[in-house]
PDB file of C-alpha atoms and ligand atoms in Angstrom:
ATOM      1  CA  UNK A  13      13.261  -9.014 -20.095  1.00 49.00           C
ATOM      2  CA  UNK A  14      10.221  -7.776 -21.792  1.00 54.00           C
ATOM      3  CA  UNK A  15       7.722  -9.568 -24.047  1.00 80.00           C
ATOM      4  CA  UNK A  16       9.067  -9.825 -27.308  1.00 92.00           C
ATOM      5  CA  UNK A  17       9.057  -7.284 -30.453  1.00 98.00           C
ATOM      6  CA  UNK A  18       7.803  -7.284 -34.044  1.00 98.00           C
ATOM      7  CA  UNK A  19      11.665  -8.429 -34.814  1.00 98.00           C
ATOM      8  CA  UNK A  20      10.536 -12.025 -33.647  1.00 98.00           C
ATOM      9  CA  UNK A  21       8.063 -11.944 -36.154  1.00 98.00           C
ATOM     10  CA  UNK A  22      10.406 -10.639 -38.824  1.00 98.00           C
ATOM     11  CA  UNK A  23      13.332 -13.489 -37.652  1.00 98.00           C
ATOM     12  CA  UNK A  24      10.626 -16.024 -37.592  1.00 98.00           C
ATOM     13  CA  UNK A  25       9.404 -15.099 -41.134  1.00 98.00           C
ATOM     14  CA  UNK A  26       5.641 -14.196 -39.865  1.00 97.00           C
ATOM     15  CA  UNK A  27       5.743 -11.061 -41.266  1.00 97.00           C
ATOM     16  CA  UNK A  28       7.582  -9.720 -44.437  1.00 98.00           C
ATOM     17  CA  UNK A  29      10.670  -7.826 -44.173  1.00 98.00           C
ATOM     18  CA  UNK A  30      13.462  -7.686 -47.373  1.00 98.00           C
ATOM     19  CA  UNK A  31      16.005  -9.664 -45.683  1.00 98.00           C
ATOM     20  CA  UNK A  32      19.481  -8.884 -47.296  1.00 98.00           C
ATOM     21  CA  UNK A  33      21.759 -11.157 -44.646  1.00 98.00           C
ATOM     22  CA  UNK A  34      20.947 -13.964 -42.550  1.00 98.00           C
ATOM     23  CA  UNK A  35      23.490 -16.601 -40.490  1.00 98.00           C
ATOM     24  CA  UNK A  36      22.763 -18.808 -37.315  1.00 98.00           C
ATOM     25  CA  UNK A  37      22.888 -15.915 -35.346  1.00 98.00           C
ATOM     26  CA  UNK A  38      22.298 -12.962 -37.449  1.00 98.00           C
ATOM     27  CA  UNK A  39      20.067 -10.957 -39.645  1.00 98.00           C
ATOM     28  CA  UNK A  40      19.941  -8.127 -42.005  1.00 98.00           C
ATOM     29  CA  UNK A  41      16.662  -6.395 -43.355  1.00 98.00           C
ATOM     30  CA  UNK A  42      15.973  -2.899 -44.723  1.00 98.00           C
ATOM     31  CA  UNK A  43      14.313  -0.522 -42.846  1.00 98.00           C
ATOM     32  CA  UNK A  44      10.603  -0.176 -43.517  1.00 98.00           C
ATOM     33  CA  UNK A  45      11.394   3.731 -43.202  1.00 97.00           C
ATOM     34  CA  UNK A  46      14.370   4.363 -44.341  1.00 97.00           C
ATOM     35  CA  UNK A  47      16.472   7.838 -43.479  1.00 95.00           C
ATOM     36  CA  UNK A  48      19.239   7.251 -45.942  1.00 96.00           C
ATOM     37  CA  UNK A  49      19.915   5.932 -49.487  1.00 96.00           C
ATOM     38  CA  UNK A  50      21.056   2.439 -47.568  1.00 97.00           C
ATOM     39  CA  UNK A  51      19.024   1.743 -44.290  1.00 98.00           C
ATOM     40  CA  UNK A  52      19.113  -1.718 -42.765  1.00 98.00           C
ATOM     41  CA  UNK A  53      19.313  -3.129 -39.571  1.00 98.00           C
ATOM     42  CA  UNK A  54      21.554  -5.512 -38.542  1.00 98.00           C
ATOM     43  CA  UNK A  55      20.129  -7.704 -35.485  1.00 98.00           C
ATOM     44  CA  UNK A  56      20.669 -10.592 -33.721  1.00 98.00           C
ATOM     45  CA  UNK A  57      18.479 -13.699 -33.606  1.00 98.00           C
ATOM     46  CA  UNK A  58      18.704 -13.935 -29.893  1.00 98.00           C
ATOM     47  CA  UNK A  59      16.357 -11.208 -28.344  1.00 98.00           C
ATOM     48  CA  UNK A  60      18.801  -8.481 -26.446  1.00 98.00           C
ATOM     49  CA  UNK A  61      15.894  -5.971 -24.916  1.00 98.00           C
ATOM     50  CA  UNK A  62      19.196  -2.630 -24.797  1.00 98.00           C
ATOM     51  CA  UNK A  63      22.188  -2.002 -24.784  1.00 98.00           C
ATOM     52  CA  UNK A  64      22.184  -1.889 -20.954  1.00 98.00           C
ATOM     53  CA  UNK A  65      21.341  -6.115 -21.647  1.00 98.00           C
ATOM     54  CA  UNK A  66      24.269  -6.592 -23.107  1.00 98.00           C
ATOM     55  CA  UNK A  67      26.895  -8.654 -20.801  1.00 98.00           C
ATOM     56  CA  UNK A  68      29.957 -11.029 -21.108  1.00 98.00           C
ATOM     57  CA  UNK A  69      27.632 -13.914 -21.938  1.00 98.00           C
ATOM     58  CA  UNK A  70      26.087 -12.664 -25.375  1.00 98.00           C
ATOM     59  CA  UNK A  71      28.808 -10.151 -26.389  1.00 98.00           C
ATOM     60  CA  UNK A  72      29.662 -12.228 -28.892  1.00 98.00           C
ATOM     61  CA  UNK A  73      25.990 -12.118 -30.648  1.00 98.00           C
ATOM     62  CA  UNK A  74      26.913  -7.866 -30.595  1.00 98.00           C
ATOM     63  CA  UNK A  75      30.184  -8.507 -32.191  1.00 98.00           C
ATOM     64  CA  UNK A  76      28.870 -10.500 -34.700  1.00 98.00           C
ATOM     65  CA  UNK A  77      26.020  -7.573 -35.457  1.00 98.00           C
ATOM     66  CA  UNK A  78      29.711  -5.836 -36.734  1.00 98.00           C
ATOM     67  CA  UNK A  79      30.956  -8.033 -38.329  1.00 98.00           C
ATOM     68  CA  UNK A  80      28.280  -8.513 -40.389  1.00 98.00           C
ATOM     69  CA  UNK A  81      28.010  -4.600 -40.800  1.00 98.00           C
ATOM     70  CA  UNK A  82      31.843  -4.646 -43.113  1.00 98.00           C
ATOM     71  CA  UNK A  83      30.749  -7.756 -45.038  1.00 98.00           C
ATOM     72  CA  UNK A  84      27.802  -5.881 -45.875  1.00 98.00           C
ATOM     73  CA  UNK A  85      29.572  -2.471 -46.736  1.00 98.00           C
ATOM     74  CA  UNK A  86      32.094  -4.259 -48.967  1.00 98.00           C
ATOM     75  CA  UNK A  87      29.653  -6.165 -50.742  1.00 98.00           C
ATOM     76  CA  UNK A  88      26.916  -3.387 -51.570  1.00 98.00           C
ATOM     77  CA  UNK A  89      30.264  -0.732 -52.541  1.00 98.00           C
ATOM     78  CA  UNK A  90      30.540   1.982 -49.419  1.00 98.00           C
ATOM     79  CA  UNK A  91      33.110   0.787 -47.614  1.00 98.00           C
ATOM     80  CA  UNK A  92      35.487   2.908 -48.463  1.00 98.00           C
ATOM     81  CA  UNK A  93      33.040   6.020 -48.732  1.00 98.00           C
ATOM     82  CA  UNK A  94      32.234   5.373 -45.476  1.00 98.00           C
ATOM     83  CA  UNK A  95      28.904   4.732 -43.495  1.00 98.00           C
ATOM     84  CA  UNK A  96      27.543   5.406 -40.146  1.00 97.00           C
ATOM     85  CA  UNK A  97      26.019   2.500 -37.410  1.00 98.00           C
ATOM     86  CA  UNK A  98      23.902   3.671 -34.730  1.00 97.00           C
ATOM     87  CA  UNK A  99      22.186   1.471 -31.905  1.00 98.00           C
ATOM     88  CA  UNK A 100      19.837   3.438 -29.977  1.00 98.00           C
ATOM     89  CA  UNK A 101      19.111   2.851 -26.292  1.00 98.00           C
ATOM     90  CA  UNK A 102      15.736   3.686 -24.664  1.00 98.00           C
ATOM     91  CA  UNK A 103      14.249   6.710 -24.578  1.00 97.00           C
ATOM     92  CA  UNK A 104      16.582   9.433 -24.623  1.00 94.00           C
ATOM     93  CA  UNK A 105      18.093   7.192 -27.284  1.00 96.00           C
ATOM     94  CA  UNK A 106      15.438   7.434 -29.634  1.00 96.00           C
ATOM     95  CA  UNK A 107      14.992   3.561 -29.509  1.00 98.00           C
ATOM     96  CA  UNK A 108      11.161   2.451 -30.518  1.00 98.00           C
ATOM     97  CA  UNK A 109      11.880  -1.623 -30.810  1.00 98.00           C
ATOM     98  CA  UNK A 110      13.186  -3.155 -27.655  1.00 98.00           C
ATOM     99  CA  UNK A 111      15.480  -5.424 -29.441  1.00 98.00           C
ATOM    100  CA  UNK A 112      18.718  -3.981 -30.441  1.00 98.00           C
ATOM    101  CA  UNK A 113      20.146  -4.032 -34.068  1.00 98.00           C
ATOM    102  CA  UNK A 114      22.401  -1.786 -35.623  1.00 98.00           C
ATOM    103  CA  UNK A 115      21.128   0.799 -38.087  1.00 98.00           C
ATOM    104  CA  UNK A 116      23.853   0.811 -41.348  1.00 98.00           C
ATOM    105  CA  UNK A 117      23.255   4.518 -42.889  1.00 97.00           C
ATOM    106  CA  UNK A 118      25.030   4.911 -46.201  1.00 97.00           C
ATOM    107  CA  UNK A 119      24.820   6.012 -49.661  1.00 96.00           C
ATOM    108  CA  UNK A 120      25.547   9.599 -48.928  1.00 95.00           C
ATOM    109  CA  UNK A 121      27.696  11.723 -46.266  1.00 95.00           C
ATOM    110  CA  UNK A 122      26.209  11.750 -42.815  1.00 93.00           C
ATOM    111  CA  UNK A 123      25.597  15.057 -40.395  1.00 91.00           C
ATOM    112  CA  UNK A 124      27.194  15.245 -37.124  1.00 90.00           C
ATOM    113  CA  UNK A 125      26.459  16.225 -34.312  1.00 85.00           C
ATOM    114  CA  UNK A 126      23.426  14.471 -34.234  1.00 81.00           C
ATOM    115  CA  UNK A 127      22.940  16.507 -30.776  1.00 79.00           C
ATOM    116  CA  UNK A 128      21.033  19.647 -32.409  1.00 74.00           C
ATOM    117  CA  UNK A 129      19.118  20.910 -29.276  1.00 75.00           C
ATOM    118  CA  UNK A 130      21.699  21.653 -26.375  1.00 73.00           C
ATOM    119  CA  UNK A 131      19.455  22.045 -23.556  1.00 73.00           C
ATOM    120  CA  UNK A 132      22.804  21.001 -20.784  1.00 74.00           C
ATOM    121  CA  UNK A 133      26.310  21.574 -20.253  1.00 76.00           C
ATOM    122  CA  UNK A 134      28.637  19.067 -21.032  1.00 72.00           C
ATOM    123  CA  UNK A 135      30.556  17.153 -18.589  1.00 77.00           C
TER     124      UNK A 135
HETATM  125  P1  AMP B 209      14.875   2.436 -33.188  1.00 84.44           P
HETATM  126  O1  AMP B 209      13.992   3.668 -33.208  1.00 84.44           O
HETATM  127  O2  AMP B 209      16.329   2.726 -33.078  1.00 84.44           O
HETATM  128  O3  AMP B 209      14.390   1.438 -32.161  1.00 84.44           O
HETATM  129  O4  AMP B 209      14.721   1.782 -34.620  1.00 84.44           O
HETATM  130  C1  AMP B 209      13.650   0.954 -34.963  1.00 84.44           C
HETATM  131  C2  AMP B 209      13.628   0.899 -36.456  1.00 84.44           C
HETATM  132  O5  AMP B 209      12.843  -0.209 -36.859  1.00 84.44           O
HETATM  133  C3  AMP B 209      13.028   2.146 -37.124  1.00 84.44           C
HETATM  134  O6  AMP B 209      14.003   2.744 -37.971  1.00 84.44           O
HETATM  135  C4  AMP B 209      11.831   1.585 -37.901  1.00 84.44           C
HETATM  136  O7  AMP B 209      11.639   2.226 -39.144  1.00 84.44           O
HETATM  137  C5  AMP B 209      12.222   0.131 -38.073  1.00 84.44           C
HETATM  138  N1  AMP B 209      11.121  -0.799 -38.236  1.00 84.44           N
HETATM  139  C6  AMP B 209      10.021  -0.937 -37.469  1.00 84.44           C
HETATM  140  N2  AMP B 209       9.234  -1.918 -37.919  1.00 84.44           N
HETATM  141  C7  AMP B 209       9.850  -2.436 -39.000  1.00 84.44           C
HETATM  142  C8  AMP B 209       9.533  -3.487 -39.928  1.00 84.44           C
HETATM  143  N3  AMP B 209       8.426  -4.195 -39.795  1.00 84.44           N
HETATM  144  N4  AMP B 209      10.405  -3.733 -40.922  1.00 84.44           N
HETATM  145  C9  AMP B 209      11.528  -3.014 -41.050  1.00 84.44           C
HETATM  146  N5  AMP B 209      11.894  -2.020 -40.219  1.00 84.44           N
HETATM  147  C10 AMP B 209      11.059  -1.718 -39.211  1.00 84.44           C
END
């Protein structure tokens, strides 16, 4: 695994983030540039570099990012509405922090596909 990201810094309160959730294992901040009305990310306290990290051992840290995700849709009022979670993975991905967390997008109805540029075929 790589060195660690400026989420460390966030988890271990080094830098300033607006922290809306936090349990033993889990934390939710907004995002410092945020793409919808609602924009946090949900992470876990225990680094996990990608998606491609995740394994039987700390699946349970994931699940927990989800759980966390309806408590906090229910509580701030868009459940219902409805919301969008994204967890980009490396490059293609559009990932930029090597530490996954779950971006919670709500507050207003969501575009899809978010594949704009088809440059292949499908499979
Ligand atoms: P991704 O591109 O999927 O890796 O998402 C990384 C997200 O982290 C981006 O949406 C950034 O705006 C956000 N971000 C980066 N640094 C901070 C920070 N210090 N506080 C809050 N959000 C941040």
């Amino acid at each position: 695994m790589t060195d660690s990201t400026i989420f460390d810094k966030i988890i271990n309160k080094e830098i300033p983030a607006e922290i809306i959730y936090e349990d033993e294992h889990t934390l939710a901040f907004k995002d410092i540039n945020p793409q919808a009305p609602f924009h946090v990310l949900v992470i876990p306290k225990q680094r996990i570099a990608t998606i491609n990290d995740v394994n039987e051992d700390n699946a349970h840290l994931v699940g927990n990012l989800y759980v966390v995700a309806a408590k906090l849709a229910k509580q701030h009022g868009f459940a219902e509405d409805g919301y969008r979670v994204v967890m980009n993975c490396n490059e293609h991905g559009g990932q930029t922090v090597y530490h996954i967390h779950l971006h919670m997008l709500a507050g207003q109805a969501m575009g899809w596909p978010p594949y704009q540029n088809k440059k292949k075929e499908l499979f």
